[in-house]
Amino acid sequence: MNKDMYKPIPIYDNVSWDLTSEACHILLIAPSGAGKTLCLSYLSAMVLKRGHKILLIDGKNTALGATFKSIGVQVATNPNEIIIMLENLVDEMEHTYQNYFRHNEIDLDTNFSKLNLPATILIWDEVLSGLDSGTPEQRKKMIKLLKQLALKSRMSGTGILVLTSQRILSTDLPKSITEQCQTRLLMGANISEELFHVTLGGYKKDLAAGYHGGVGKGYAITPKTGLTYFEAPYMDFSKINFKELLEKLVHKNNE
Ligand SMILES: Nc1ncnc2c1ncn2[C@@H]1O[C@H](COP(=O)(O)OP(=O)(O)OP(=O)(O)O)[C@@H](O)[C@H]1O
Ligand SMILES: [Mg+2]
């Protein structure tokens, strides 16, 4: 087993992503071009490095999706594929739960890491446009499945969510999903009061002149740190061959 499997993934300063904590689900909001996909590239590389599994929803057919596909990661791009991916994930989560947790004594701290199980991370880049791309029926189904994952996946580690969007209103996603995303990241220069409020729960004006957002920078909130400035780790793809890097990371874990 990879000895660092459950080691939190560093993001910036005290901000890190602990897959085993109550803050395992991430909501990442940033206007177009502010660095969502690049941040996801970093997070997914770290997840693979630790020996976990990734599923990607990429409705925009980006280079990230193409790279993932080419190394054998499952990628869903349209509502039908998304629903199948989510249904399979919910099944897998129930299965893990039944197999490993139902008969064990359940204490509040029990989770997949105690059983040395790998996690499966669902990365959904542009979740709102993905939901909008479906019929009202499909949208309902996708939201219902997301809710199930958000509520119950922490214990089994199957279906940990990383959701991104360019925008979000308080009515866009049910509270039962957003409230489970206890790691919130907001990046970008021109962030409205409302976007700030919906994403981070506070008011931007409380930061007065102290708001320093931009490409790859903004504010994070986690249960450990509270509201804090953060910068997303940068990967220079003119120097890093991302596909090669991912292949190496996956290969290392399969040795
Ligand atoms: N942390 C960073 N530091 C410096 N440059 C960055 C950083 N993150 C992203 N960039 C650069 O900004 C550009 C846009 O990044 P990215 O595609 O990740 O944004 P996005 O939010 O996903 O945009 P879109 O909404 O269009 O999908 C890229 O050229 C990328 O190299
Ligand atoms: Mg993007």
Coordinates of C-alpha atoms and ligand atoms in Angstrom, one line a residue:
M1 CA 0.0 0.0 0.0
N2 CA 1.1 3.6 -0.7
K3 CA 2.1 4.9 2.7
D4 CA 1.0 8.4 1.8
M5 CA -2.4 7.2 0.7
Y6 CA -4.4 9.2 3.3
K7 CA -2.0 12.1 3.7
P8 CA -3.8 15.3 3.1
I9 CA -3.2 17.0 -0.2
P10 CA -1.5 20.3 0.3
I11 CA -3.1 23.3 -1.4
Y12 CA -1.7 26.5 0.1
D13 CA -0.4 27.3 3.5
N14 CA -2.7 25.6 6.0
V15 CA -5.3 24.8 3.4
S16 CA -5.2 21.1 2.5
W17 CA -7.6 18.5 1.2
D18 CA -8.1 15.6 3.6
L19 CA -10.1 12.9 1.8
T20 CA -10.9 11.2 5.1
S21 CA -12.2 14.3 6.9
E22 CA -15.7 15.9 7.1
A23 CA -14.4 18.4 4.5
C24 CA -13.7 15.8 1.8
H25 CA -16.1 17.2 -0.7
I26 CA -14.9 20.3 -2.6
L27 CA -16.8 23.1 -4.2
L28 CA -14.6 25.2 -6.5
I29 CA -16.0 28.4 -8.0
A30 CA -14.2 30.7 -10.4
P31 CA -15.3 32.8 -13.4
S32 CA -14.2 31.7 -16.8
G33 CA -10.4 31.6 -17.2
A34 CA -9.7 32.0 -13.5
G35 CA -8.0 28.6 -13.2
K36 CA -10.6 25.9 -12.3
T37 CA -9.4 23.3 -14.8
L38 CA -5.7 23.8 -13.9
C39 CA -6.5 23.5 -10.2
L40 CA -8.3 20.2 -11.0
S41 CA -5.3 19.0 -12.9
Y42 CA -3.2 19.4 -9.8
L43 CA -5.7 17.9 -7.4
S44 CA -6.3 14.9 -9.7
A45 CA -2.5 14.3 -10.1
M46 CA -2.2 14.3 -6.3
V47 CA -5.2 11.9 -5.9
L48 CA -3.6 9.4 -8.4
K49 CA -0.2 9.8 -6.7
R50 CA -1.8 8.5 -3.5
G51 CA -3.3 5.5 -5.3
H52 CA -6.9 6.5 -5.4
K53 CA -9.3 6.3 -8.4
I54 CA -10.7 9.2 -10.4
L55 CA -13.8 9.6 -12.5
L56 CA -14.2 12.7 -14.5
I57 CA -17.3 14.6 -15.8
D58 CA -16.2 16.9 -18.5
G59 CA -19.2 18.3 -20.5
K60 CA -17.0 20.8 -22.3
N61 CA -14.7 18.2 -23.8
T62 CA -11.6 19.9 -22.6
A63 CA -8.0 18.8 -23.0
L64 CA -8.1 17.6 -19.4
G65 CA -10.8 15.1 -20.4
A66 CA -8.9 14.0 -23.4
T67 CA -5.7 13.4 -21.4
F68 CA -7.6 11.5 -18.8
K69 CA -9.3 9.3 -21.4
S70 CA -6.0 8.6 -23.0
I71 CA -4.6 7.1 -19.7
G72 CA -7.7 5.0 -19.2
V73 CA -9.7 7.1 -16.7
Q74 CA -13.4 7.0 -17.3
V75 CA -14.8 10.3 -18.6
A76 CA -18.4 11.2 -19.1
T77 CA -19.4 14.1 -21.4
N78 CA -23.1 14.0 -21.9
P79 CA -26.2 13.6 -19.7
N80 CA -26.6 9.9 -20.5
E81 CA -23.1 9.1 -19.7
I82 CA -23.2 11.3 -16.6
I83 CA -26.2 9.5 -15.2
I84 CA -24.7 6.1 -15.8
M85 CA -21.5 7.1 -14.1
L86 CA -23.3 8.5 -11.1
E87 CA -25.6 5.5 -10.8
N88 CA -22.6 3.1 -10.9
L89 CA -20.9 5.2 -8.3
V90 CA -23.9 5.1 -6.0
D91 CA -24.1 1.3 -6.4
E92 CA -20.4 1.0 -5.7
M93 CA -20.8 3.2 -2.6
E94 CA -23.7 1.1 -1.3
H95 CA -21.8 -2.1 -2.0
T96 CA -18.7 -0.9 -0.1
Y97 CA -20.9 0.2 2.7
Q98 CA -22.7 -3.2 2.9
N99 CA -19.5 -5.2 2.6
Y100 CA -17.3 -3.3 5.0
F101 CA -19.3 -1.2 7.4
R102 CA -22.6 -2.8 8.0
H103 CA -21.3 -5.5 10.2
N104 CA -18.5 -3.6 11.8
E105 CA -19.1 -1.6 14.9
I106 CA -19.8 1.8 13.6
D107 CA -18.0 4.5 15.5
L108 CA -18.3 8.1 14.2
D109 CA -14.7 8.0 13.0
T110 CA -14.9 4.9 10.9
N111 CA -14.1 5.4 7.3
F112 CA -12.5 3.8 4.4
S113 CA -9.0 4.8 5.6
K114 CA -9.3 2.5 8.6
L115 CA -9.8 -0.4 6.3
N116 CA -7.0 0.6 3.9
L117 CA -9.5 1.1 1.0
P118 CA -8.8 3.4 -1.8
A119 CA -11.2 6.3 -2.5
T120 CA -13.0 7.1 -5.7
I121 CA -13.1 10.8 -6.5
L122 CA -15.7 12.1 -8.8
I123 CA -14.5 15.3 -10.4
W124 CA -17.3 17.3 -12.1
D125 CA -15.9 20.2 -14.0
E126 CA -18.7 22.8 -14.7
V127 CA -21.4 21.0 -12.7
L128 CA -24.1 23.6 -13.4
S129 CA -23.6 23.6 -17.2
G130 CA -23.6 19.8 -17.0
L131 CA -26.9 19.8 -15.2
D132 CA -28.3 22.3 -17.6
S133 CA -27.4 20.2 -20.6
G134 CA -29.9 17.5 -19.6
T135 CA -33.7 17.4 -20.0
P136 CA -35.6 18.4 -16.8
E137 CA -36.0 14.6 -16.1
Q138 CA -32.3 14.0 -16.5
R139 CA -31.4 17.0 -14.4
K140 CA -33.6 15.7 -11.6
K141 CA -32.0 12.3 -11.8
M142 CA -28.5 13.8 -11.7
I143 CA -29.3 15.9 -8.7
K144 CA -30.8 13.0 -6.8
L145 CA -27.7 10.9 -7.4
L146 CA -25.4 13.7 -6.4
K147 CA -27.3 14.2 -3.2
Q148 CA -26.9 10.5 -2.4
L149 CA -23.2 10.7 -2.9
A150 CA -22.8 14.0 -1.0
L151 CA -24.6 12.6 2.0
K152 CA -23.2 9.1 2.2
S153 CA -19.9 8.7 0.4
R154 CA -17.6 10.0 3.1
M155 CA -17.6 6.8 5.1
S156 CA -17.0 4.4 2.1
G157 CA -14.7 6.9 0.3
T158 CA -16.6 6.1 -2.9
G159 CA -17.9 9.2 -4.6
I160 CA -16.0 12.0 -2.9
L161 CA -17.1 15.0 -4.9
V162 CA -15.1 17.8 -6.5
L163 CA -17.5 20.2 -8.1
T164 CA -16.6 23.3 -10.1
S165 CA -18.6 26.0 -11.6
Q166 CA -18.2 29.5 -13.1
R167 CA -21.1 30.8 -11.2
I168 CA -23.5 29.7 -8.5
L169 CA -26.7 31.0 -7.1
S170 CA -28.1 29.7 -3.8
T171 CA -30.9 28.1 -5.8
D172 CA -28.7 26.3 -8.3
L173 CA -27.9 23.3 -6.2
P174 CA -29.8 21.9 -3.2
K175 CA -28.4 22.8 0.1
S176 CA -28.0 19.1 0.9
I177 CA -25.3 19.0 -1.7
T178 CA -23.5 22.4 -1.2
E179 CA -23.6 22.1 2.6
Q180 CA -21.7 18.8 2.4
C181 CA -18.9 20.5 0.4
Q182 CA -17.1 21.8 3.4
T183 CA -14.0 22.7 1.4
R184 CA -14.9 25.8 -0.6
L185 CA -12.6 27.5 -3.0
L186 CA -13.3 30.8 -4.8
M187 CA -10.9 32.2 -7.3
G188 CA -10.9 35.2 -9.6
A189 CA -10.6 39.0 -9.7
N190 CA -14.1 40.2 -10.2
I191 CA -16.1 38.4 -7.6
S192 CA -19.6 39.8 -6.8
E193 CA -20.8 40.1 -3.2
E194 CA -23.4 37.4 -4.0
L195 CA -21.0 34.9 -5.5
F196 CA -18.7 35.4 -2.6
H197 CA -21.6 35.0 -0.2
V198 CA -23.0 31.9 -1.8
T199 CA -19.6 30.2 -2.1
L200 CA -17.9 31.2 1.2
G201 CA -20.8 32.2 3.4
G202 CA -19.4 35.5 4.4
Y203 CA -19.6 39.0 2.8
K204 CA -16.8 40.2 0.6
K205 CA -17.1 43.7 2.0
D206 CA -16.0 42.3 5.4
L207 CA -12.6 41.9 3.8
A208 CA -12.7 45.6 2.9
A209 CA -9.7 46.4 0.7
G210 CA -8.2 43.0 1.5
Y211 CA -9.7 41.0 -1.2
H212 CA -6.9 39.7 -3.5
G213 CA -8.3 37.5 -6.1
G214 CA -7.1 36.7 -9.6
V215 CA -6.2 33.8 -11.9
G216 CA -5.4 30.9 -9.6
K217 CA -6.0 33.1 -6.4
G218 CA -8.8 33.9 -4.1
Y219 CA -10.3 32.6 -0.8
A220 CA -10.8 29.3 0.7
I221 CA -12.9 28.2 3.6
T222 CA -12.4 24.9 5.5
P223 CA -13.5 23.8 8.9
K224 CA -9.8 23.9 10.0
T225 CA -8.8 27.2 8.6
G226 CA -11.9 29.3 8.4
L227 CA -11.9 31.9 5.7
T228 CA -8.4 32.4 4.4
Y229 CA -6.6 33.7 1.3
F230 CA -5.2 31.0 -0.9
E231 CA -3.4 30.4 -4.2
A232 CA -4.0 27.3 -6.3
P233 CA -0.8 25.3 -7.0
Y234 CA 0.4 26.1 -10.5
M235 CA 1.6 23.6 -13.1
D236 CA 3.3 24.9 -16.1
F237 CA 2.2 22.7 -18.9
S238 CA 4.7 24.2 -21.3
K239 CA 7.3 22.4 -19.1
I240 CA 5.3 19.5 -17.7
N241 CA 4.0 16.7 -19.9
F242 CA 0.8 16.1 -18.0
K243 CA -0.1 12.9 -19.7
E244 CA 3.4 11.4 -18.9
L245 CA 3.1 12.6 -15.4
L246 CA -0.2 11.0 -14.8
E247 CA 0.9 7.7 -16.5
K248 CA 3.9 7.6 -14.2
L249 CA 1.8 8.2 -11.1
V250 CA -0.7 5.5 -12.0
H251 CA 2.0 3.1 -13.0
K252 CA 3.8 3.6 -9.7
N253 CA 0.7 2.5 -7.8
N254 CA 0.2 -0.5 -9.9
E255 CA 3.7 -1.9 -9.4
Ligands
LIG1 N1 -2.6 29.2 -10.5 C1 -2.4 29.7 -11.7 N2 -1.3 30.5 -11.9 C2 -1.1 31.1 -13.1 N3 -1.8 30.9 -14.2 C3 -2.8 30.1 -14.1 C4 -3.2 29.4 -12.9 N4 -4.3 28.7 -13.1 C5 -4.6 28.8 -14.4 N5 -3.7 29.6 -15.0 C6 -3.8 30.0 -16.4 O1 -5.0 30.6 -16.7 C7 -5.6 30.1 -17.9 C8 -7.0 29.5 -17.7 O2 -6.9 28.5 -16.7 P1 -8.1 27.3 -16.7 O3 -8.3 26.8 -18.0 O4 -7.7 26.4 -15.6 O5 -9.3 28.2 -16.2 P2 -10.9 27.8 -16.1 O6 -11.4 28.5 -14.9 O7 -11.0 26.3 -16.1 O8 -11.5 28.4 -17.4 P3 -12.9 28.0 -18.1 O9 -14.0 28.6 -17.3 O10 -12.7 28.7 -19.4 O11 -12.9 26.6 -18.3 C9 -4.7 29.0 -18.4 O12 -3.9 29.5 -19.5 C10 -3.8 28.7 -17.2 O13 -2.4 28.3 -17.6
MG2 MG -12.1 25.0 -17.3

